[in-house]
N, CA and C of each residue as an Amber inpcrd file, in Angstrom:
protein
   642
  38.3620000  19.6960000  -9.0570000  38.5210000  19.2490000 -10.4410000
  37.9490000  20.3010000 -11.3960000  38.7960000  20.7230000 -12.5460000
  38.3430000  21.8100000 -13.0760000  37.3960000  21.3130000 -14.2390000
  36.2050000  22.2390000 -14.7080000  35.4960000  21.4970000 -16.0700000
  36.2100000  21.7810000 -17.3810000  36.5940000  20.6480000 -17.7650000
  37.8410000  20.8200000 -19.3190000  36.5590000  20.2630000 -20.2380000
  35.4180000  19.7580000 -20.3340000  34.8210000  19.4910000 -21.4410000
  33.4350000  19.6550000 -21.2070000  32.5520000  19.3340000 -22.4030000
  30.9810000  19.1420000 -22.0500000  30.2160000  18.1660000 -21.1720000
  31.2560000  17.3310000 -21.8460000  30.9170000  16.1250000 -21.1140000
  30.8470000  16.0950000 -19.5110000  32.1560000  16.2300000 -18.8260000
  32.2830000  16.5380000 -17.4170000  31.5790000  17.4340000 -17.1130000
  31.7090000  18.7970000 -17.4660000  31.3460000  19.8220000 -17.0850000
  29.3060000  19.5130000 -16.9490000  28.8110000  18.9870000 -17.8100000
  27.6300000  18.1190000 -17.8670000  27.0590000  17.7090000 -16.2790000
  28.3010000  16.4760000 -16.0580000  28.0590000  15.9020000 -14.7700000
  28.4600000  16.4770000 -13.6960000  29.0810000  17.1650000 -13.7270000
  29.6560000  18.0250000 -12.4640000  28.4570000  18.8880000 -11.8810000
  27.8870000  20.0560000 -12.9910000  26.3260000  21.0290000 -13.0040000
  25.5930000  20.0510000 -12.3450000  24.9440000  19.1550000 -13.0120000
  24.3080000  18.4550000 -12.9240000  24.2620000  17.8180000 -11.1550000
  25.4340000  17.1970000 -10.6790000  25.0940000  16.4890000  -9.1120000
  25.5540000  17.6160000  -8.8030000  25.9050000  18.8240000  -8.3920000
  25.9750000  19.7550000  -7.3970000  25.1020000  20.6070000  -7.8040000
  24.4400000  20.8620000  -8.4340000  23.4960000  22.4100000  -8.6940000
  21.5570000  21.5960000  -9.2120000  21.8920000  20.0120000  -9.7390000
  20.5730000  19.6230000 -10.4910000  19.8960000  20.3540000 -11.3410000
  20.9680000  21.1900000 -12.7210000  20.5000000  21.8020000 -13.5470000
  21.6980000  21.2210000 -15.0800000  21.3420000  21.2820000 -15.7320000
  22.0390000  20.8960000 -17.1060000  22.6290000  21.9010000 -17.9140000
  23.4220000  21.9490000 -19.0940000  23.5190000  22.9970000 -19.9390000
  23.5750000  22.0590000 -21.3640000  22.8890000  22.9410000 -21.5460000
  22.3100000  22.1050000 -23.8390000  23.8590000  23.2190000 -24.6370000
  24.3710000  22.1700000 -24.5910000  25.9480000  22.9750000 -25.8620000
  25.4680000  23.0000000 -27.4060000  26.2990000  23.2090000 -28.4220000
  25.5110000  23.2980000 -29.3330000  26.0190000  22.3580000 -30.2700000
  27.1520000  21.1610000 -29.7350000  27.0990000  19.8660000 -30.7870000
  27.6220000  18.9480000 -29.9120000  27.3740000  17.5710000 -29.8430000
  27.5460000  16.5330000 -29.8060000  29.2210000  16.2310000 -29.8800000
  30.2340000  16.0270000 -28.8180000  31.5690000  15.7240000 -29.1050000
  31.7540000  14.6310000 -28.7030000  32.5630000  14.1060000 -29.4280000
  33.1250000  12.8060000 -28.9910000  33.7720000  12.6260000 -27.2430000
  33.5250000  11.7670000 -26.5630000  34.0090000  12.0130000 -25.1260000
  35.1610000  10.9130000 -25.1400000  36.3870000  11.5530000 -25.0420000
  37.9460000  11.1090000 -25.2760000  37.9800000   9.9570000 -23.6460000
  38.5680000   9.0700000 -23.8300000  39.1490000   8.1170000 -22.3070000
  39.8500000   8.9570000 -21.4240000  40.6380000  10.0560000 -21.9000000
  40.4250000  10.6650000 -20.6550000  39.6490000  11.2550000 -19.7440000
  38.8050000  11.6500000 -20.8250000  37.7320000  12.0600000 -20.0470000
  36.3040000  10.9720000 -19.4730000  36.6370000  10.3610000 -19.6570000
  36.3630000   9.0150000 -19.2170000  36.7070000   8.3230000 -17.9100000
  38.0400000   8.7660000 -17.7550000  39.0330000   8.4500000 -16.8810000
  38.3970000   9.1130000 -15.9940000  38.1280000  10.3520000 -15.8850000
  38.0160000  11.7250000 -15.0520000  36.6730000  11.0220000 -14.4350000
  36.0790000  11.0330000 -15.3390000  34.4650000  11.0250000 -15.0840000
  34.5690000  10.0090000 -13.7790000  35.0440000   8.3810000 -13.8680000
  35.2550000   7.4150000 -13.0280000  36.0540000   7.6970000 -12.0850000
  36.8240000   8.6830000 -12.1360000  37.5290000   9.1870000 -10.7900000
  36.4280000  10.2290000  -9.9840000  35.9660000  10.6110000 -10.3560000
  34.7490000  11.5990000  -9.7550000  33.7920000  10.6580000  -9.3770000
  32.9870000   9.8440000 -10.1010000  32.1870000   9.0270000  -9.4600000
  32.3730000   8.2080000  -8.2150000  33.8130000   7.4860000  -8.4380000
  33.7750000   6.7900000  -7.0880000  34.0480000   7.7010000  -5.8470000
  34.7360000   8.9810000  -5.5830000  34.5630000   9.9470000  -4.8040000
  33.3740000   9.8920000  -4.3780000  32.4180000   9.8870000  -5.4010000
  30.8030000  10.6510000  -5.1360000  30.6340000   9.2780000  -4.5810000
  30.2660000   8.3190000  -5.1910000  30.1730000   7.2060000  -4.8270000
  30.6170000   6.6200000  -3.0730000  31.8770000   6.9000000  -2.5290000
  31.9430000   6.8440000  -1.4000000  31.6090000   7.8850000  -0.0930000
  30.6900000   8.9580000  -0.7970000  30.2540000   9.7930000  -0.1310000
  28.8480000   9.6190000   0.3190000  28.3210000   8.8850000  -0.5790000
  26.9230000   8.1750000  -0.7030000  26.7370000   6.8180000   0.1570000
  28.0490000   6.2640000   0.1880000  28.2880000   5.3420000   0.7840000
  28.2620000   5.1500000   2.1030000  28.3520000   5.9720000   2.7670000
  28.0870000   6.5140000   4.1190000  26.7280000   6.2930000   4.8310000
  25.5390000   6.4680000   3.8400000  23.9450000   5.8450000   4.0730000
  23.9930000   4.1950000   3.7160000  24.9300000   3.6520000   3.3850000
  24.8510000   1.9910000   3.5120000  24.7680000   1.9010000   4.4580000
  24.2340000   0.4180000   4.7670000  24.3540000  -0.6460000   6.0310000
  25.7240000  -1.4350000   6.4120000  26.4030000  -1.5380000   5.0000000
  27.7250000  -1.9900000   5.0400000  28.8370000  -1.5100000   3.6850000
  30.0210000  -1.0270000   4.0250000  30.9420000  -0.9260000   3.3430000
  32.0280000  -1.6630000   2.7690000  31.3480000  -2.9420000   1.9660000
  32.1020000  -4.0370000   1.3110000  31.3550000  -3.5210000  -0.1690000
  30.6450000  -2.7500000  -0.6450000  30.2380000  -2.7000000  -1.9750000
  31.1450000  -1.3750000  -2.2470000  31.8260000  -1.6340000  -3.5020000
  32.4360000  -0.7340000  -3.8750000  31.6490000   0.2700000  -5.3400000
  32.3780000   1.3460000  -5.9550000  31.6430000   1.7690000  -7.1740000
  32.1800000   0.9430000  -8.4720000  31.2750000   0.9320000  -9.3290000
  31.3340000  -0.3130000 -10.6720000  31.6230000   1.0250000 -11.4050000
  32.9760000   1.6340000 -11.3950000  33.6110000   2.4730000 -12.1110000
  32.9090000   2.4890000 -13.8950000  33.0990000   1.3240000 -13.9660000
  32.9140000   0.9100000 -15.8980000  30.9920000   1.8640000 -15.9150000
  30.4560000   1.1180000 -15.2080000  29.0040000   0.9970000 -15.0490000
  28.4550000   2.7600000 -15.1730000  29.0120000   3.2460000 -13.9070000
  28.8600000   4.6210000 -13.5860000  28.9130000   5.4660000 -14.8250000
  30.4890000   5.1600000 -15.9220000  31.0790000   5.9410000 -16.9420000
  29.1010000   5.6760000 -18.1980000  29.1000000   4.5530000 -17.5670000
  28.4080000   4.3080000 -18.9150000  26.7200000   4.9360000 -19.0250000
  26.4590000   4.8350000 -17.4540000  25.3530000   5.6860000 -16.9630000
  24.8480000   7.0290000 -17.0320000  26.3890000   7.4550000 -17.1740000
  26.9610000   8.9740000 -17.3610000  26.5460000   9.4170000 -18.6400000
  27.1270000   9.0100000 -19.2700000  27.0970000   8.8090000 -21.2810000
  25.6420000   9.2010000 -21.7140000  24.8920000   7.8430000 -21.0090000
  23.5110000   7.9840000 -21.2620000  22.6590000   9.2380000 -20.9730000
  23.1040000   9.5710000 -19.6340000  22.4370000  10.8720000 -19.0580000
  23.2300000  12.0210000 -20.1140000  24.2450000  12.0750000 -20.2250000
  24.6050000  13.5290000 -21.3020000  24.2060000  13.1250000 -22.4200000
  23.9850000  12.1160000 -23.0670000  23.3980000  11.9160000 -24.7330000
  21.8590000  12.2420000 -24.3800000  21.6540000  11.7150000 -23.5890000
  20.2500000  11.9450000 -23.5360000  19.8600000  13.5390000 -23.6650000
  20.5220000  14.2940000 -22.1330000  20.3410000  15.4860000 -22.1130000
  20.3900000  16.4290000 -23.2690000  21.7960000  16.2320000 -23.8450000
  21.8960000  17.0200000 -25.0380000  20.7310000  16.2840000 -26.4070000
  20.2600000  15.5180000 -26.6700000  19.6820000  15.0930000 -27.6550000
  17.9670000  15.8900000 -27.3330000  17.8790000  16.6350000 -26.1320000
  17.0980000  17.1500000 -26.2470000  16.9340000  18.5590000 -27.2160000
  17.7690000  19.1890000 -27.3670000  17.8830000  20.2490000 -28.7800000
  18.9200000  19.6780000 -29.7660000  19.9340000  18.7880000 -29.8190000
  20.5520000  18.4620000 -30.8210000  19.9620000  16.6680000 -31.2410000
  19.3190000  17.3840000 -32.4030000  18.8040000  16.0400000 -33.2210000
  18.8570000  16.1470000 -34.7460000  19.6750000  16.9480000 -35.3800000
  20.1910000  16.6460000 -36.5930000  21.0190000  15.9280000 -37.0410000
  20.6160000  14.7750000 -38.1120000  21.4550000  13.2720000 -38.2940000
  21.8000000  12.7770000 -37.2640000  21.1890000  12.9210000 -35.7720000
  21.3330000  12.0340000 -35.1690000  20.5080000  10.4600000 -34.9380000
  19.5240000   9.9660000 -35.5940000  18.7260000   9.4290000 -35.5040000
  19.8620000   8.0010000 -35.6300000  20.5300000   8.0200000 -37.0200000
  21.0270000   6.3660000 -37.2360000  22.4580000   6.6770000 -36.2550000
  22.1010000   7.5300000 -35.2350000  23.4730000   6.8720000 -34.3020000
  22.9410000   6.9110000 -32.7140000  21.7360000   7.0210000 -32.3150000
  20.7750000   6.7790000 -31.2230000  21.5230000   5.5540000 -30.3530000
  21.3080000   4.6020000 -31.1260000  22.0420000   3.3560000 -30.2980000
  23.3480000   3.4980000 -30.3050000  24.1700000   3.8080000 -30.9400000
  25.7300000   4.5370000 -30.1650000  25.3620000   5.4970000 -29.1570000
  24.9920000   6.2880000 -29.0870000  24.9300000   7.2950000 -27.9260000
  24.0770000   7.0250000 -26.9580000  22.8830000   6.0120000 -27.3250000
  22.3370000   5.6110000 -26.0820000  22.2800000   4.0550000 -25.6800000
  23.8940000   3.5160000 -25.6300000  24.1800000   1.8880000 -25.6120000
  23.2630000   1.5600000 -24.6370000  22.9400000  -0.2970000 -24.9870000
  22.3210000  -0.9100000 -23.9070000  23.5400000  -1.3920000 -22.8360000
  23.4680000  -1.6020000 -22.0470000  23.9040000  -2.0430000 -20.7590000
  24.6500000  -3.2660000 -20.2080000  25.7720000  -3.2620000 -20.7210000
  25.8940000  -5.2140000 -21.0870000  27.0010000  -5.8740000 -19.6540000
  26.9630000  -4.9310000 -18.5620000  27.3990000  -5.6670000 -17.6460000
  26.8160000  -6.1330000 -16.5870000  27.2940000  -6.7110000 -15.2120000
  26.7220000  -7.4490000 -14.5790000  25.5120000  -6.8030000 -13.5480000
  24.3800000  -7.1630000 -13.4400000  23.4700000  -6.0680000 -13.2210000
  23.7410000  -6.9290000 -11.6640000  24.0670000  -5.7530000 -10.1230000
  24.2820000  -6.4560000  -9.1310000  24.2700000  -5.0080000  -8.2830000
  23.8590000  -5.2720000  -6.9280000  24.1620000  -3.4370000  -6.2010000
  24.7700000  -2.9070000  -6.2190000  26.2490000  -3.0370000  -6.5140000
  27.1800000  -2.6310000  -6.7080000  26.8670000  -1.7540000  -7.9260000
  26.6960000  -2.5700000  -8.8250000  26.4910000  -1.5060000 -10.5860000
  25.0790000  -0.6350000 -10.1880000  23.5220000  -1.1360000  -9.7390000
  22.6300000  -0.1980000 -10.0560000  22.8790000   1.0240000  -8.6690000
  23.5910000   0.8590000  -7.9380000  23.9370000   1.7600000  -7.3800000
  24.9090000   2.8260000  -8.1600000  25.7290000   2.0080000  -8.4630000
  26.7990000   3.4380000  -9.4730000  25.7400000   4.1550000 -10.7070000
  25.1430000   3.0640000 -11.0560000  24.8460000   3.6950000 -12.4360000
  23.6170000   4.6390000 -12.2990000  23.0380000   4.7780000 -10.8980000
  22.2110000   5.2780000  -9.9020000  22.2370000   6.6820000  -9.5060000
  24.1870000   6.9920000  -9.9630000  25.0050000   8.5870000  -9.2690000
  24.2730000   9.7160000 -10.6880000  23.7630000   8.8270000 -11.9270000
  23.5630000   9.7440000 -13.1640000  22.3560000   9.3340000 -13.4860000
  21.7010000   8.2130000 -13.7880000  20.0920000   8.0120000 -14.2310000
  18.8710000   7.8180000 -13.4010000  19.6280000   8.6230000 -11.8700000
  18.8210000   9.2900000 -11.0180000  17.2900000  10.5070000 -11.8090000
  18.4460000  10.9210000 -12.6830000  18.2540000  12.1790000 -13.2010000
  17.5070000  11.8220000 -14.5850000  17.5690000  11.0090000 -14.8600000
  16.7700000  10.4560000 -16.2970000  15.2150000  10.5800000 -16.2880000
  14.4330000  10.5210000 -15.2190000  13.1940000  10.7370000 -15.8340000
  12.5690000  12.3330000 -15.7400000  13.4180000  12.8260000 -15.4030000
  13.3130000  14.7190000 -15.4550000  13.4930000  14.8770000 -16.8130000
  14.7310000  14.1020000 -17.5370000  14.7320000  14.1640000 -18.8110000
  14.2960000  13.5700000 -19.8250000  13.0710000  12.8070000 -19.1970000
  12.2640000  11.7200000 -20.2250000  11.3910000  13.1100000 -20.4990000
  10.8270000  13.5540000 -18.8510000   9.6660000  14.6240000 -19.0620000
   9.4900000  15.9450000 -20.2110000  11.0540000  15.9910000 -20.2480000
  11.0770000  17.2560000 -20.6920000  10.8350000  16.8700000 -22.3560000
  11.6750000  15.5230000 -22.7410000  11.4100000  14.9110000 -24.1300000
  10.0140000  15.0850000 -24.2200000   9.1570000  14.1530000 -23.3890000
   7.7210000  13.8330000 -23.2850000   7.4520000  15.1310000 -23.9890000
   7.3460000  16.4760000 -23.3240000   6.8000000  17.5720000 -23.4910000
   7.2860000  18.1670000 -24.9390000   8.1300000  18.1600000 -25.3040000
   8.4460000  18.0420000 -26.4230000   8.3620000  17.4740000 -27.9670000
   8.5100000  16.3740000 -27.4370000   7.3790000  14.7980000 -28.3990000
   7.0340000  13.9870000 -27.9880000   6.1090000  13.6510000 -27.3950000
   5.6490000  11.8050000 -26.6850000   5.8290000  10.6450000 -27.5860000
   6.0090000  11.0840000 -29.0370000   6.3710000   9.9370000 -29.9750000
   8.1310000   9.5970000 -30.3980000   8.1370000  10.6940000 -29.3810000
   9.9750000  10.8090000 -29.7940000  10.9970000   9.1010000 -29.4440000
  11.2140000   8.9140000 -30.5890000  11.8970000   7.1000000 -30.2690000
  13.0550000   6.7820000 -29.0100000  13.5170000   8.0730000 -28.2810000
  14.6430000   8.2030000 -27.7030000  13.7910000   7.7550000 -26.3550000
  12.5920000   8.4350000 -26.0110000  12.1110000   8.3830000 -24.8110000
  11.7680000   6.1940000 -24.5920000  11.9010000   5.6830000 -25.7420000
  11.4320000   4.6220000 -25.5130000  12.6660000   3.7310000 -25.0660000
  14.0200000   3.9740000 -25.5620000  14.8410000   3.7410000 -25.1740000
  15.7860000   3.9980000 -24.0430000  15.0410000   5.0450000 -23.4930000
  15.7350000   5.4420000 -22.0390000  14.4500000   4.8550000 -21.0750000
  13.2180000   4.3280000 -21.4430000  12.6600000   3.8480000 -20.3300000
  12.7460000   2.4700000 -20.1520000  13.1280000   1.6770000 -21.5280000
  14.0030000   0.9870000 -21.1310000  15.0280000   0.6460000 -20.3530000
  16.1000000   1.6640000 -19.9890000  17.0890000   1.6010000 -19.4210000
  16.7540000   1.4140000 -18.1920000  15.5610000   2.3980000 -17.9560000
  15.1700000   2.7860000 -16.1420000  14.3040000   1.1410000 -16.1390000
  13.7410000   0.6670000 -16.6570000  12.9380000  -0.5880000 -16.4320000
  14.1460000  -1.6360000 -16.0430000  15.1420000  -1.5930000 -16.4750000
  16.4170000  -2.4040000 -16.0010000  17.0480000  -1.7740000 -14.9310000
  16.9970000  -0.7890000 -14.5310000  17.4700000  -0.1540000 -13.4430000
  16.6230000   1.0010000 -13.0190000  15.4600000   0.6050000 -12.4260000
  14.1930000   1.0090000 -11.6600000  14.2700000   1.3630000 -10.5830000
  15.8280000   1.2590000  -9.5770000  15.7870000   1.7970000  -8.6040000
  15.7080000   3.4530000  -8.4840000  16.2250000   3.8470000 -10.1180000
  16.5780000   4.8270000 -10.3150000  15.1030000   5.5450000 -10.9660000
  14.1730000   4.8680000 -11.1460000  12.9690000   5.1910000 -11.9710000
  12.3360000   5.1710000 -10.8280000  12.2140000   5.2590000  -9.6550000
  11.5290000   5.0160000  -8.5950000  10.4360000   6.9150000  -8.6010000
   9.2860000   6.7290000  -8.4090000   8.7340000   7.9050000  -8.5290000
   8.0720000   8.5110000  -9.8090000   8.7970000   7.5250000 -10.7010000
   8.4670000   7.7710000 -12.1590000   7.3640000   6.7780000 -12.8100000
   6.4610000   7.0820000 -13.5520000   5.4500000   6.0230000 -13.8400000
   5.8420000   5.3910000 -15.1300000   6.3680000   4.1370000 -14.6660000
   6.9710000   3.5810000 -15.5600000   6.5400000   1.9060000 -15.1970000
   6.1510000   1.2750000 -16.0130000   5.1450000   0.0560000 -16.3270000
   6.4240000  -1.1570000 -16.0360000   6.5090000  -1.7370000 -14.2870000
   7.5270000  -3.0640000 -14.4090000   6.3330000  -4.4330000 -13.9830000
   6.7810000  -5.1150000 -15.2350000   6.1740000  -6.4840000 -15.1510000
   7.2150000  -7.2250000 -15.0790000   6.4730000  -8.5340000 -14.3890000
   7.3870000 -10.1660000 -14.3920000   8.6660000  -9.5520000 -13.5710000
   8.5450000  -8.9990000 -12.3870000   9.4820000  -8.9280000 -11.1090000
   9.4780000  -9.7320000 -10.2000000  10.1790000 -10.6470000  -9.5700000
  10.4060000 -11.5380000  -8.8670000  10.5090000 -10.5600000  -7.6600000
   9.6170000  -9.4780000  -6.8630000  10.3750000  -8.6390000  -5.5700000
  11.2690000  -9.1400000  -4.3790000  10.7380000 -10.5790000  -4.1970000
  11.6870000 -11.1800000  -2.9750000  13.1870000 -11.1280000  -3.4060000
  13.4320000 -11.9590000  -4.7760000  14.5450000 -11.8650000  -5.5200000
  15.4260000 -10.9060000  -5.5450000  14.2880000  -9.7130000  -5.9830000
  15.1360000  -8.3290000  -6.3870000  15.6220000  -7.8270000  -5.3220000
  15.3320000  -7.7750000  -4.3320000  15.5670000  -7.0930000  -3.1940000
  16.0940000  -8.1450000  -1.8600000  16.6390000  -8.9710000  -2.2710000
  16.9570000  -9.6230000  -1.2970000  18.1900000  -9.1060000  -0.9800000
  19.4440000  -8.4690000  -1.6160000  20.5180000  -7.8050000  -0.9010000
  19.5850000  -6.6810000  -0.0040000  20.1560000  -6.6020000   1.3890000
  19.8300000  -5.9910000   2.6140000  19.9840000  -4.4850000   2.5410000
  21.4830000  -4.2190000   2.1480000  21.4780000  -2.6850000   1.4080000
  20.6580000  -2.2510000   0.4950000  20.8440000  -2.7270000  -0.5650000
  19.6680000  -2.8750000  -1.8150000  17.7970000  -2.3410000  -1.5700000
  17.7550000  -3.2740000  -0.7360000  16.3010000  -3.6160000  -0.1820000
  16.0770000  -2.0070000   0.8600000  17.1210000  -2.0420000   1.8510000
  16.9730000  -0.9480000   2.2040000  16.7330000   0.4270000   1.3650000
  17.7430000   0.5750000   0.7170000  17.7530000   2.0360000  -0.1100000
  15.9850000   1.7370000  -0.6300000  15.9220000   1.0480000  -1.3490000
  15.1240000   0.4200000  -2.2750000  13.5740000   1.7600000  -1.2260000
  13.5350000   0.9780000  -0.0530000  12.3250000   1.0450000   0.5930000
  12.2950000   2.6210000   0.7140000  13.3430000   3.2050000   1.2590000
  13.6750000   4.2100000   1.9170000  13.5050000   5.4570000   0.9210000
  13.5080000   5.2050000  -0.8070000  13.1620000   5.8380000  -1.8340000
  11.7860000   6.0140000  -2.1990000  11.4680000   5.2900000  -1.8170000
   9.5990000   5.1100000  -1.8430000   9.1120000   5.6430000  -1.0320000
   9.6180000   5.5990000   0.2960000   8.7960000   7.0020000   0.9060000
   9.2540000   8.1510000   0.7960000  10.4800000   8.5000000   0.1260000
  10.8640000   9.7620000  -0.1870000   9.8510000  10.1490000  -1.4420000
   9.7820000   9.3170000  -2.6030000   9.1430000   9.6690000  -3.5550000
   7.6110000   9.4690000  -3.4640000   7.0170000   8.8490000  -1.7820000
   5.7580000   8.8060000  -1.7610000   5.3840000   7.7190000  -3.3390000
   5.7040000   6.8890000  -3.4830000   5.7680000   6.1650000  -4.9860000
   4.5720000   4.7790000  -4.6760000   3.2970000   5.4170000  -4.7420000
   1.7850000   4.5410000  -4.6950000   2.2340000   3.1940000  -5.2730000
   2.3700000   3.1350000  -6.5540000   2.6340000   2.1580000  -6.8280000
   3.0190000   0.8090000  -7.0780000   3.9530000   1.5870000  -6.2380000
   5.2880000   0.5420000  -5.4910000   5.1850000  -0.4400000  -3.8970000
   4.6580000   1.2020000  -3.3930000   4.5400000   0.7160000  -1.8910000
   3.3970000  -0.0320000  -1.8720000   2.1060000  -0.0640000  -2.9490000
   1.1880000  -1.0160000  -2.9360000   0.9680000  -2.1460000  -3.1360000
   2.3430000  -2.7520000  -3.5730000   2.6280000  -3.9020000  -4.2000000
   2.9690000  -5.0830000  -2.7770000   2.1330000  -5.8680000  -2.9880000
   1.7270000  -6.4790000  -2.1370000   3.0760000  -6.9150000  -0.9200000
   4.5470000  -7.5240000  -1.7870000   5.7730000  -7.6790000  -0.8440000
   6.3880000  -6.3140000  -0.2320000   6.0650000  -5.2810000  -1.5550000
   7.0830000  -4.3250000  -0.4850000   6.2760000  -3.7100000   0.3700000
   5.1300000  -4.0810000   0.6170000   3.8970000  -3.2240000   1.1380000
   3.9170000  -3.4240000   2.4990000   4.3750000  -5.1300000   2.7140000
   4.8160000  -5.4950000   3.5660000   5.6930000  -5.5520000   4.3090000
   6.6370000  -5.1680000   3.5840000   8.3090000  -4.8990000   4.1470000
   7.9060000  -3.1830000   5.0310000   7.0370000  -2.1360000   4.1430000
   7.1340000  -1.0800000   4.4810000   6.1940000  -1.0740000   5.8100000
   4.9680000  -1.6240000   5.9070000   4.4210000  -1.8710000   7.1590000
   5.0570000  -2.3720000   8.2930000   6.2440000  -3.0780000   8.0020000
   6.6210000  -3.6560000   9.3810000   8.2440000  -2.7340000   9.6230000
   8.7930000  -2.2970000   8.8340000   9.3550000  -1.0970000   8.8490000
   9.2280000   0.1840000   9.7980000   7.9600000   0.7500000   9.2850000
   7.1690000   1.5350000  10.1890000   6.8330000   1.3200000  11.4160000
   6.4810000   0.0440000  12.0440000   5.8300000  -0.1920000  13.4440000
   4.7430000   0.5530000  13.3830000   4.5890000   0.7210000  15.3180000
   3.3020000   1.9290000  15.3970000   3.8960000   2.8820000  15.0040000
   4.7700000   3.5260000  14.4050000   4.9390000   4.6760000  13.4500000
   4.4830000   5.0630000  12.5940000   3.8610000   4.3020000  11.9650000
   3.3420000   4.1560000  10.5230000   2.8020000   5.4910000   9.7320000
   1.8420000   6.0900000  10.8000000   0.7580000   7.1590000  10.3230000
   2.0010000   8.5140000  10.2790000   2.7750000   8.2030000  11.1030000
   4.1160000   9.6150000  11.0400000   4.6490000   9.3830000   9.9300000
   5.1480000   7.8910000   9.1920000   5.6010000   8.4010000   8.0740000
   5.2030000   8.4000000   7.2070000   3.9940000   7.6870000   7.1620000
   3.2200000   7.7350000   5.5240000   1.8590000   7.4550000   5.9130000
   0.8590000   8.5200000   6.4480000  -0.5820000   8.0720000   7.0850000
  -1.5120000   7.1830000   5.9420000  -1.3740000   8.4310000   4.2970000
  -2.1920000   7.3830000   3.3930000  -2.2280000   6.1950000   3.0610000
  -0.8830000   5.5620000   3.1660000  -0.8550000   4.0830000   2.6140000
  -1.4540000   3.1950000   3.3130000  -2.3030000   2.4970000   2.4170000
  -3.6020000   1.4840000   2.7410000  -2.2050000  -0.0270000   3.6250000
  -2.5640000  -0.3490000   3.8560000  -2.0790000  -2.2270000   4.1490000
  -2.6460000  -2.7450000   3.1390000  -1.9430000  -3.5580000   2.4540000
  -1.9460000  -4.2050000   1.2130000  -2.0350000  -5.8450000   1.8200000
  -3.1420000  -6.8260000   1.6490000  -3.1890000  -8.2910000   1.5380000
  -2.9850000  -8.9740000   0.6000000  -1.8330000 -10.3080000   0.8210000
  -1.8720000 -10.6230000  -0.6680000  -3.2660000 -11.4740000  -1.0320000
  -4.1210000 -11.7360000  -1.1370000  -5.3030000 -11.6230000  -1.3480000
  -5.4890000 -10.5180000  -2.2950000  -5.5990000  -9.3380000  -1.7200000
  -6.0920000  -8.0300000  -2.8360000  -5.8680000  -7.8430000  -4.4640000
């Protein structure tokens, strides 16, 4: 697929190389290119798909496009911020479909990449209003914030993680990202201890055993 815009060309850099390019204005991103974008994702999407437990979840095409959006507004709003302020919430919409594995997995292929680009805001301005609205996003879709220190209250974990795929990836990110936080939390602490077996010290020696007591 060849890169015909910023937009694509954005996401394309981005999952094969994990580097960005800052253009020098803000374009409107046309349905075709829209189109494109959701034809590329579910590709990517069933390539990823391959580390499931089962292949009945498909990609939430809509979800992915919209995940996408966020990650290039975001990216580029890191040097382009003239008169952009009263159009923030156009370029960085909230999220209004069905939140299920299916979607935080798609929307998962692009705001993977979101808290590299909170950091770089951070470093830039810590008061900057954009960063408050993209940690928002990751607080609704935290699978993707995983590693990132980002404050989730009033989680139901049995709930959240009761899809089996879900739960899996879920766990399997936490010891990639070594993510204290998480793995200390008293249910998944537990899921990850019995996970491990006598393995435990091979894959993660520091982590304490967590009681719910503690």
């Amino acid at each position: 697929m060849e890169n015909k815009s910023p937009f694509l060309d954005t996401l394309f850099l981005l999952r094969k190389e994990e580097c960005i390019t800052i253009f020098t204005d803000l374009q409107e991103i046309s349905k075709k290119e829209e189109q494109e974008a959701a034809d590329y994702f579910e590709s990517e999407f069933e390539k990823e798909r391959l580390e499931f437990l089962i292949d009945q979840i498909s990609c939430d095409r809509e979800t992915a496009v919209w995940a996408a959006k966020v990650m290039y507004h975001s990216a580029q709003l890191h040097l382009i911020r003239e008169n952009t302020a009263k159009d923030l919430n156009k370029l960085i919409p909230q999220f209004k479909g069905k939140r299920d594995t299916s979607s935080i997995l798609s929307a998962d292929l692009s705001l993977r990449f979101l808290p590299q680009i909170i950091a770089v805001l951070q470093n830039a301005d810590p008061e900057d209003a954009l960063i408050k609205m993209l940690e928002n996003i990751l607080t609704q879709f935290h699978y993707s914030a995983i590693g990132y220190d980002l404050e989730l209250k009033n989680i139901h974990w049995e709930e959240e993680l009761k899809d089996e795929t879900y739960r899996k990836l879920y766990l399997e990110r936490i010891v990639e990202k070594k993510a204290y936080s998480l793995a200390e939390i008293p249910y998944i602490n537990q899921l990850l201890i019995a996970e491990f077996g006598i393995y435990k010290d091979i894959f993660w020696r520091e982590l304490k055993t967590i009681n719910d007591g503690n």
